Coordinates of C-alpha atoms and ligand atoms in Angstrom, one line a residue:
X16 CA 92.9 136.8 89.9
X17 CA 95.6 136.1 92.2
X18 CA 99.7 136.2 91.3
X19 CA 102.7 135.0 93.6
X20 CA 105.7 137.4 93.2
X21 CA 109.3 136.3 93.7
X22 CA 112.5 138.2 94.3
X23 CA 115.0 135.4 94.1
X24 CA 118.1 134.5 95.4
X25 CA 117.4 134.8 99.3
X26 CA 118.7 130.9 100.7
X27 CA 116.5 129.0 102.7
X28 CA 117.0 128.4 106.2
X29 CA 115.3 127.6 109.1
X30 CA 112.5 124.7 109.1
X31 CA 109.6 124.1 107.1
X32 CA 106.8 121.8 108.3
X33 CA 105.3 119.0 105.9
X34 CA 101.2 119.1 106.4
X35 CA 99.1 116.2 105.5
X36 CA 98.7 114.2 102.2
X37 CA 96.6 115.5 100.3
X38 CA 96.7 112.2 97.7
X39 CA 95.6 110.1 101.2
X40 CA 93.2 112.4 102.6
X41 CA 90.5 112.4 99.7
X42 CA 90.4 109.0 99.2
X43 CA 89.9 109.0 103.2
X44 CA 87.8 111.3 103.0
X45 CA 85.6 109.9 100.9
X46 CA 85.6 106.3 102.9
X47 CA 83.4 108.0 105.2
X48 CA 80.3 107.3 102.9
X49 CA 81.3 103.7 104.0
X50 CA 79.9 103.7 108.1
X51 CA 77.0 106.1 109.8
X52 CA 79.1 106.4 112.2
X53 CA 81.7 109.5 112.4
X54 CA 85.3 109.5 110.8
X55 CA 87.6 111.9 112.6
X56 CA 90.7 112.9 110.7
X57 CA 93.4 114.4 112.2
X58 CA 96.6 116.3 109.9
X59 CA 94.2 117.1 106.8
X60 CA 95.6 119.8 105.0
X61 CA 93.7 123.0 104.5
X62 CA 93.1 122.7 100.5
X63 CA 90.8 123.7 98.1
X64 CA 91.0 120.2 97.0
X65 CA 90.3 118.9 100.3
X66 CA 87.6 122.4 100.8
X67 CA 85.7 120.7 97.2
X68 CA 85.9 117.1 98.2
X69 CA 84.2 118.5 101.8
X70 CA 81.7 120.1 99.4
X71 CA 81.2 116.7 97.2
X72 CA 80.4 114.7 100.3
X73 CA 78.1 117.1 101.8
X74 CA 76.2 117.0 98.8
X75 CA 75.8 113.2 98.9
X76 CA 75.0 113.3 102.7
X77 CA 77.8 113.4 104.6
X78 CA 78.3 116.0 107.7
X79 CA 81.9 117.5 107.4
X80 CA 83.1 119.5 110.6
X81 CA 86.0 121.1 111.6
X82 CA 86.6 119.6 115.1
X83 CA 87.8 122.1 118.1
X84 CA 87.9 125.1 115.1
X85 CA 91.4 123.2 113.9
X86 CA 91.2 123.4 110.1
X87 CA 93.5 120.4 110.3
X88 CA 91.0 118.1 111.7
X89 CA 87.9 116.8 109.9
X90 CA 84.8 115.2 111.6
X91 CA 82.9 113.4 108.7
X92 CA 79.4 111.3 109.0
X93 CA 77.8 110.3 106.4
X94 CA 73.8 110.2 107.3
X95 CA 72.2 108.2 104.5
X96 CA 70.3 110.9 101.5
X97 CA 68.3 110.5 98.6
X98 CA 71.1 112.0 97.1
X99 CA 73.7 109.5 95.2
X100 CA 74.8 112.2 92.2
X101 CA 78.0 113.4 92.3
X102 CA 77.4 116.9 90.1
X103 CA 79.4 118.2 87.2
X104 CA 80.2 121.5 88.9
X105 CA 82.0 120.0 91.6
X106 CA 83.6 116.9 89.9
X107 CA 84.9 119.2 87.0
X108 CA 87.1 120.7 89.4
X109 CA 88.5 117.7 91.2
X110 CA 89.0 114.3 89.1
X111 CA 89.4 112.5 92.1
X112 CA 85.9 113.4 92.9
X113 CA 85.7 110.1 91.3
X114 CA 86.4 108.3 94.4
X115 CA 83.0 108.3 95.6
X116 CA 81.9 106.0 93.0
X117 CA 83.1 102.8 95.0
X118 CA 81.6 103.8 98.1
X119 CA 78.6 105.2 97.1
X120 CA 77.7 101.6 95.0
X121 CA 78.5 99.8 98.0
X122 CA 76.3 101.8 100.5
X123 CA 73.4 102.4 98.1
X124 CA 73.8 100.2 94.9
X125 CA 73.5 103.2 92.8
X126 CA 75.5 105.9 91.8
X127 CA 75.8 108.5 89.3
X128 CA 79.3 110.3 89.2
X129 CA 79.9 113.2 86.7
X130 CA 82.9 111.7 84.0
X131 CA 85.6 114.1 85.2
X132 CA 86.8 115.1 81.9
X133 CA 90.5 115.4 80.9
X134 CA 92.8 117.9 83.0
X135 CA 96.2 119.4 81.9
X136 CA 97.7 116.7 82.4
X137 CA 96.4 113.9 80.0
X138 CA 93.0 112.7 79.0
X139 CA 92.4 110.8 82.6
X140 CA 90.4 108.1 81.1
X141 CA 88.4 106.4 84.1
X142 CA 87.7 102.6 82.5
X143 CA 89.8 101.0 84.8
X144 CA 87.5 102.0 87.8
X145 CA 84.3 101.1 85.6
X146 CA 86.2 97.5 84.3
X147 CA 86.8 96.7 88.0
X148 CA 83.1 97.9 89.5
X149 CA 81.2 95.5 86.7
X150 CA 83.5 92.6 88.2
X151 CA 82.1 93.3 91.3
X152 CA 78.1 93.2 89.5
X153 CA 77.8 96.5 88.9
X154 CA 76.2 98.0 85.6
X155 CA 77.0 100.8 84.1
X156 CA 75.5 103.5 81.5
X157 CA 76.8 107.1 80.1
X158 CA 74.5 109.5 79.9
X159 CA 74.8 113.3 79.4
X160 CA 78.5 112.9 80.3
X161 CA 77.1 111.1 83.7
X162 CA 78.2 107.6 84.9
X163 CA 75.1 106.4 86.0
X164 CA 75.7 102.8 87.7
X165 CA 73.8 100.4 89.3
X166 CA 74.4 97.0 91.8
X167 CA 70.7 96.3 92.6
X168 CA 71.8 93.0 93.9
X169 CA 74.2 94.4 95.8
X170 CA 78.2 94.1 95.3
X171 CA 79.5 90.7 94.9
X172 CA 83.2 89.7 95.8
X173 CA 85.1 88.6 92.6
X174 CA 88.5 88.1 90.9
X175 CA 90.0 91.5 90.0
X176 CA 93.3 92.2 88.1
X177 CA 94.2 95.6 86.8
X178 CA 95.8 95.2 83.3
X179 CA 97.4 98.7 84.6
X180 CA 98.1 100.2 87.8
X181 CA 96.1 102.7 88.9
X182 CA 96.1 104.9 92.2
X183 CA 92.6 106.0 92.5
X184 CA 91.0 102.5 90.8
X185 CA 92.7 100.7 93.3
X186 CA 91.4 102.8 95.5
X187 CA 88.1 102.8 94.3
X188 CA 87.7 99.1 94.4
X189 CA 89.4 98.7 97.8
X190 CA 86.3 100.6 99.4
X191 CA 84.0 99.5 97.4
X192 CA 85.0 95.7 98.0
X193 CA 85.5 96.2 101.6
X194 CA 81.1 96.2 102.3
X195 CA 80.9 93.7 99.1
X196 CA 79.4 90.2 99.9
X197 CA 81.9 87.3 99.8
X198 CA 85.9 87.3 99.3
X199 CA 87.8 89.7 96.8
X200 CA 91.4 88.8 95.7
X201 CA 92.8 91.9 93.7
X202 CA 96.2 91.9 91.3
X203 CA 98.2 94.5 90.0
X204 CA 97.2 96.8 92.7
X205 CA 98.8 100.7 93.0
X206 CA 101.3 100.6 95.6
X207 CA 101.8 104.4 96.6
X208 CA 101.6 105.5 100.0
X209 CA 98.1 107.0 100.1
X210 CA 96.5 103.5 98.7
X211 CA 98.2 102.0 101.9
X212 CA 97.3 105.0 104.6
X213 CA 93.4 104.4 103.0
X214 CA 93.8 100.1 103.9
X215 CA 95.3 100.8 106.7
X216 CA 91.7 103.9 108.0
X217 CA 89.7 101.0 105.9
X218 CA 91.3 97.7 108.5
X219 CA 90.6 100.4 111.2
X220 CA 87.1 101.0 110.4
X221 CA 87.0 97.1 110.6
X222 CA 87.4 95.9 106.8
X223 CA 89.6 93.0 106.3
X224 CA 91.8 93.6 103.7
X225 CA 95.3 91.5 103.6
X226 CA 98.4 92.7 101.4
X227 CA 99.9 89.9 99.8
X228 CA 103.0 89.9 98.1
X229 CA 103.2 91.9 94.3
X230 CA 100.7 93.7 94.2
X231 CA 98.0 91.4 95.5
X232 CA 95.3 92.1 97.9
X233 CA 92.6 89.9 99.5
X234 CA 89.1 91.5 100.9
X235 CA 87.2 89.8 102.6
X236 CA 83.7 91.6 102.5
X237 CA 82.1 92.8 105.7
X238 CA 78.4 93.4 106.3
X239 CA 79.1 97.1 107.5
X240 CA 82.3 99.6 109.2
X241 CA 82.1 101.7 112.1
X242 CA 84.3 104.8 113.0
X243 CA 87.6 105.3 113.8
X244 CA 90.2 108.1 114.4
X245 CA 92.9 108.2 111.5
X246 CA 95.6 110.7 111.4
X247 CA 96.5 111.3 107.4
X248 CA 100.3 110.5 106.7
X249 CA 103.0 113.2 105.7
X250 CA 102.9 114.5 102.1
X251 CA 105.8 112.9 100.9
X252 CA 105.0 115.2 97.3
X253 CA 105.1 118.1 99.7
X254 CA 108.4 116.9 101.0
X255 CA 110.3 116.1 97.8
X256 CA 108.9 119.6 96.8
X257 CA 110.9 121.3 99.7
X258 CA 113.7 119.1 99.5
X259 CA 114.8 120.4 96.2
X260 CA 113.9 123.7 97.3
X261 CA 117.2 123.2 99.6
X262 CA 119.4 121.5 97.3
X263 CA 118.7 124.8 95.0
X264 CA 118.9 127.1 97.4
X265 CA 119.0 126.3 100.9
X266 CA 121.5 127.2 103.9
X267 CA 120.9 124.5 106.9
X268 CA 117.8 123.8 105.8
X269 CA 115.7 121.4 107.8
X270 CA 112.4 119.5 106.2
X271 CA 110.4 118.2 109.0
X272 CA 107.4 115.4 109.4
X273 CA 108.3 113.5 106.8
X274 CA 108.2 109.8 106.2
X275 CA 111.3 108.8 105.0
X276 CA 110.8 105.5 103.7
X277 CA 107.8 107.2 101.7
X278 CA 110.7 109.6 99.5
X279 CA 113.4 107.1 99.5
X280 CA 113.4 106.8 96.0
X281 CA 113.8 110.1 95.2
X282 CA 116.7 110.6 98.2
X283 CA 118.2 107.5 96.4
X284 CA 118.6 110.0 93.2
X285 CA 119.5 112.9 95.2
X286 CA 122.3 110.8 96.6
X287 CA 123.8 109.7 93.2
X288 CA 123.2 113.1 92.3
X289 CA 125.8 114.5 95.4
X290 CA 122.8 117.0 96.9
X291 CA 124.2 117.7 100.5
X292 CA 121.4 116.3 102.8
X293 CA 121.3 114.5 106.1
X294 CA 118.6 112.4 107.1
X295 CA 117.1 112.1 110.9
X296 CA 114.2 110.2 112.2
X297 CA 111.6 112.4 110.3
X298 CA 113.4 115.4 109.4
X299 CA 115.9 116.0 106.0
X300 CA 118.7 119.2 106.5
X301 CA 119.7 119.8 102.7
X302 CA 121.9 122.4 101.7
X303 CA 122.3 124.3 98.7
X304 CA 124.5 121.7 96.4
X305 CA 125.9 121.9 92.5
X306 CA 125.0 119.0 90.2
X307 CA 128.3 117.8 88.2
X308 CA 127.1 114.5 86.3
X309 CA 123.9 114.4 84.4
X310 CA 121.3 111.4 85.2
X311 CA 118.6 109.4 83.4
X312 CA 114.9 109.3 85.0
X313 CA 112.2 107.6 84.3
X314 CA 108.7 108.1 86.0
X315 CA 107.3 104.8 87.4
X316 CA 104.4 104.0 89.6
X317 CA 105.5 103.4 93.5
X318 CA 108.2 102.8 94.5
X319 CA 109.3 104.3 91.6
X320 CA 110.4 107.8 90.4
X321 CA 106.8 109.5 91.6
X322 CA 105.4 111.5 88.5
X323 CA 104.5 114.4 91.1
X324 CA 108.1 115.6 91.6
X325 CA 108.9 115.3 87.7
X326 CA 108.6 119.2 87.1
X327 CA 110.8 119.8 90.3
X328 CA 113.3 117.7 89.6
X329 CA 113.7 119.5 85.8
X330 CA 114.3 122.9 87.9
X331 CA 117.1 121.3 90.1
X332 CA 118.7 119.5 87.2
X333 CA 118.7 122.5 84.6
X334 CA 121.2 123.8 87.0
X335 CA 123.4 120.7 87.0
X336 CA 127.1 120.5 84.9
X337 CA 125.5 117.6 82.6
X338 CA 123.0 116.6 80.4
X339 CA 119.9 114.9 82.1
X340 CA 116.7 113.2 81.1
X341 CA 113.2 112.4 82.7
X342 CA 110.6 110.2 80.7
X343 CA 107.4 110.5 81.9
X344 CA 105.5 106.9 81.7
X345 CA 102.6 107.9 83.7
X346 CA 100.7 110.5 81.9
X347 CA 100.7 111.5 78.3
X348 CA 101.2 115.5 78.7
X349 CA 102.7 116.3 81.8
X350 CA 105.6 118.9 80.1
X351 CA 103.6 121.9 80.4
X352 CA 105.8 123.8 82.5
X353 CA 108.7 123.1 79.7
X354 CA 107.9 126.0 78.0
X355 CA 107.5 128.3 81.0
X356 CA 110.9 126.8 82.3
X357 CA 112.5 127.7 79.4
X358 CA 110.9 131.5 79.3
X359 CA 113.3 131.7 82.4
X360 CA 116.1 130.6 80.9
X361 CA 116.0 126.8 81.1
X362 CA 117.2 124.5 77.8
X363 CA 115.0 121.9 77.7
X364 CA 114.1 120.1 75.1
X365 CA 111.1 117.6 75.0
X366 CA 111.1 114.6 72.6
X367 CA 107.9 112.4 72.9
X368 CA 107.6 111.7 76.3
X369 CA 111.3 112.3 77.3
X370 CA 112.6 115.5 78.2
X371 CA 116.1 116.3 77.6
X372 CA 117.3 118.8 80.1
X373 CA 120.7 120.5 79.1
X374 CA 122.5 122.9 81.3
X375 CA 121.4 126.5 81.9
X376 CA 123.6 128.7 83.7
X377 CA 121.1 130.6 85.9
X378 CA 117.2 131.0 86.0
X379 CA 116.3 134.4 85.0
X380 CA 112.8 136.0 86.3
X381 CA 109.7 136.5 83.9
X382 CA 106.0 137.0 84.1
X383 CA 105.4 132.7 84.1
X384 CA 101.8 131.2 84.0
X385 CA 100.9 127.9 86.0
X386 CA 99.3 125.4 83.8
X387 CA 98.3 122.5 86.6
X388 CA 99.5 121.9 90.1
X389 CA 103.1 120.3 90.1
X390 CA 104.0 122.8 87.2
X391 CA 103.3 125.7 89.2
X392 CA 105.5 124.6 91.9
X393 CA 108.4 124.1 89.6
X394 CA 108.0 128.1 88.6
X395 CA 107.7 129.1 92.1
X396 CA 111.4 126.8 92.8
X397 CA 112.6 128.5 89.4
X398 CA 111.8 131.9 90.8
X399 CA 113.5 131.1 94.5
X400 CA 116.8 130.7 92.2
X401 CA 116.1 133.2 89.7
X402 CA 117.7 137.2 90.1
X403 CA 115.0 139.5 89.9
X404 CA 110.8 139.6 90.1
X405 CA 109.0 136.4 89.0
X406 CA 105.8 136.8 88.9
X407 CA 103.4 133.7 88.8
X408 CA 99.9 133.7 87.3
X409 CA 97.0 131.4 87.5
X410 CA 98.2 130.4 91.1
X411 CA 94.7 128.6 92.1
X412 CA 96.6 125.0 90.8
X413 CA 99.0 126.0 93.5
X414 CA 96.5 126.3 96.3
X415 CA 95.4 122.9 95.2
X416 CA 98.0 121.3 96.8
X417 CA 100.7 123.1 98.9
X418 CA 99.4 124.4 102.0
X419 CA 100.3 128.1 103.2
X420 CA 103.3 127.9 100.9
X421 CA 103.9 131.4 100.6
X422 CA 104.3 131.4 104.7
X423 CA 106.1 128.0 104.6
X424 CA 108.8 129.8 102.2
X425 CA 108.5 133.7 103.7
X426 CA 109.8 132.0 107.0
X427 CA 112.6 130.9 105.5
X428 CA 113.5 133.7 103.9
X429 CA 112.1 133.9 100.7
X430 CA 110.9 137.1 99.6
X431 CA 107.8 135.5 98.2
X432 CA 104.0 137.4 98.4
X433 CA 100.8 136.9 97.3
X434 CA 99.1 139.5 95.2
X435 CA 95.1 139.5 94.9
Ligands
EPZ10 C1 96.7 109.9 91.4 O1 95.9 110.2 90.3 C2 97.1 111.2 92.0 N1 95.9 112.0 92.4 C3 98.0 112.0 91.0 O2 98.4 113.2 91.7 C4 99.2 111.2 90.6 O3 99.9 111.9 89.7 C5 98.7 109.8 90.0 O4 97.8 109.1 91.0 C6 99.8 108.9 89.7 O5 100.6 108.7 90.8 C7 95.3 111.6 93.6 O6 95.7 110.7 94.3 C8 94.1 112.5 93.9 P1 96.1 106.9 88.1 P2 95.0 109.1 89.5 O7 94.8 106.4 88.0 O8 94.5 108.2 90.5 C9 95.6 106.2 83.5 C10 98.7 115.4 92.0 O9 99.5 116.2 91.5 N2 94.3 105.7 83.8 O10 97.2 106.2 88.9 O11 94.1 109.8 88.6 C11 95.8 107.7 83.7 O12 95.3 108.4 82.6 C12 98.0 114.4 91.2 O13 98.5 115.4 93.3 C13 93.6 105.0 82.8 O14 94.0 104.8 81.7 O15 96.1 108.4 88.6 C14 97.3 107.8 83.9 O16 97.9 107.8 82.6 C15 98.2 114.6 89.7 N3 92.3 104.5 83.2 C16 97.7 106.5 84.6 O17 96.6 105.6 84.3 C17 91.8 104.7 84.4 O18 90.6 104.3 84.7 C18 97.8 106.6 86.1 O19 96.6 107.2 86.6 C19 92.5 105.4 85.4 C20 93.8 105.9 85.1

């Protein structure tokens, strides 16, 4: 079992590097089911998310190959296989293992997807993919905790509207109703960045999909996709992540590769919130900054207040003068870090699905366990800030999503090691 250990209170300075997204790149990633022909990547992050999602697709027939020994660039090509079973081993580690349900139906009008089971986060129900796929004509059966669906006509273009937003249902149905037969006109759609960086690899493999206006699309199915280079966009999670990282704790700190118009919203709070930062082309400078007035949050679907920076943002405001409060409207039990926060020293209280944050005077180093992978991060920002050791267990949600953080941070420097 692997640990992280902290001493705190070295500032930041120097630069840190955004990688990929991770939240694009397996969607992406699993759009290459969609042509025969090969899907080169470029600025994939090295992940075990992206390493199991490699592993998913090469079970169902698709070559993944690091091109010119760059972990950061995938070569993927999908050679059709017997094989359309997405296996509970794999999928119980990755939900969004999900996402080759869409493609898979629309390449081979059958599929059988392992349900991915709850997480720490909530229940992560999946009938809003299901609801969508049947408009399209597929059918669909449970069995043995298996999805087991079928199109045998084929995938027909339909009406669609999502009586909730979903990220990876929009997602879903945006592949799958890219190779369907006839027009598709989508409402309700998810919004986020990564939904857009997959239309945009999608309209380069040759799909026509056209963003309306609110959260409509329209698809007009094509009778097969071809290839293409895509380079994956900033992870704008990543970014936020490092961002407050600064404000905590950082000396000329400079954030670099990022989109800005992808964390606008969050730099919008950050602003009403006095955090020292300047803003270039694609690089943020933030400085260490003290919080006087408390603010309200609430966690939205894009462009709102992103549910993936909800943890960070309780480290950076449990330092602030003021009472704060984040509701969380996404998930139902994404707190878990509240009690871990509080072991080092934090005041937060949680009723329902708002957490009241009241003023701590300093973060003070424990033995913390991660619980999923935003929550980790928040104990790792906890422990920059903190005097003293913090040690962090369980750190394999962490390597989930943050690429080489430990070296991101130790260049800075953090005194920050990984212990096996
Ligand atoms: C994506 O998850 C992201 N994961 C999550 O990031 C992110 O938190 C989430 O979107 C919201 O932005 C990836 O992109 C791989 P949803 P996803 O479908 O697609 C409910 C991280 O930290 N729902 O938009 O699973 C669901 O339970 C991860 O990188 C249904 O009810 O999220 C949740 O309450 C964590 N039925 C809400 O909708 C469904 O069929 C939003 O879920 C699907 C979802």
């Amino acid at each position: 079992m692997q640990k992280i250990v902290i001493n705190g209170g070295n500032f930041l300075q120097g630069k840190i590097n955004v990688s990929g997204s991770k939240n694009a790149s397996l969607p992406i990633m699993a759009a290459s089911i969609l042509t025969d022909e090969t899907l080169e990547l470029e600025n994939v992050p090295d992940l075990v998310d992206v390493h199991t999602m490699s592993q998913v697709l090469s079970s169902l027939g698709v070559s993944v190959a690091s091109q010119n020994e760059s972990k950061n660039n995938l070569s993927l090509t999908y050679s059709d296989s017997d094989s359309a079973i997405a296996e509970y081993d794999l999928v119980r580690k990755m939900r969004a293992s999900i996402l080759v349900l869409g493609p898979l139906l629309a390449r081979k009008r059958h599929a059988s997807v392992s349900l991915p089971g709850g997480c720490a986060i909530g229940a992560r129900p999946v009938d809003l993919h299901i609801n969508a796929l049947t408009k399209l004509g597929a059918s669909f059966e449970l069995e043995s905790g298996y999805i087991k669906c079928n199109a045998p006509k084929g995938l027909i273009g339909n009406k669609i509207n999502f009586d909730k937003v979903s990220v990876g249902a929009t997602e879903n149905i945006v592949m799958a109703a890219s190779l369907a037969r006839g027009e598709s006109e989508i409402t309700n759609i998810a919004l986020e960045p990564e939904v857009m960086d997959l239309i945009t690899c999608l309209n380069k493999m040759g799909a026509k999909i056209e963003l309306g206006d609110n959260r409509n699309i329209l698809i007009e199915g094509v009778d097969q996709l071809k290839g293409t280079v895509h380079s994956i966009i900033p992870d704008r999670i990543e970014a936020i992540t490092y961002i407050i990282a600064g404000a905590l704790i950082g000396k000329n700190l400079e954030i670099t590769n990022i989109n800005i118009e992808h964390v606008s919203n969050v730099l919008e709070i950050l602003n009403e919130l006095s955090i020292n930062f300047a803003m270039k082309e694609s690089s943020i400078t933030v400085e260490q900054s003290s919080i006087s007035d408390g603010i309200t949050i609430d966690t939205m679907e894009y462009p709102g207040f992103p549910t993936d920076v909800q943890a960070q943002m309780m480290v950076l405001l449990s330092l602030g003068k003021s009472v704060s409060k984040i509701s969380e409207n996404i998930f139902e039990n994404r707190f878990m870090h509240v009690p871990e926060l509080n072991r080092m020293g934090a005041n937060i209280e949680i009723n329902g699905k708002t957490a009241v944050i009241n003023p701590c005077q300093e973060f003070i180093s424990a033995q913390v366990m991660a619980t999923d992978l935003r929550a980790s991060v928040s104990l790792i920002l906890a422990g920059l800030v903190a005097k003293g050791t913090t040690t962090l267990n369980r750190i394999y949600h962490l390597d989930r999503g943050y690429e080489k953080i430990e070296e991101k941070l130790l260049a800075c420097g953090a005194d920050i090691k990984r212990l096996t």
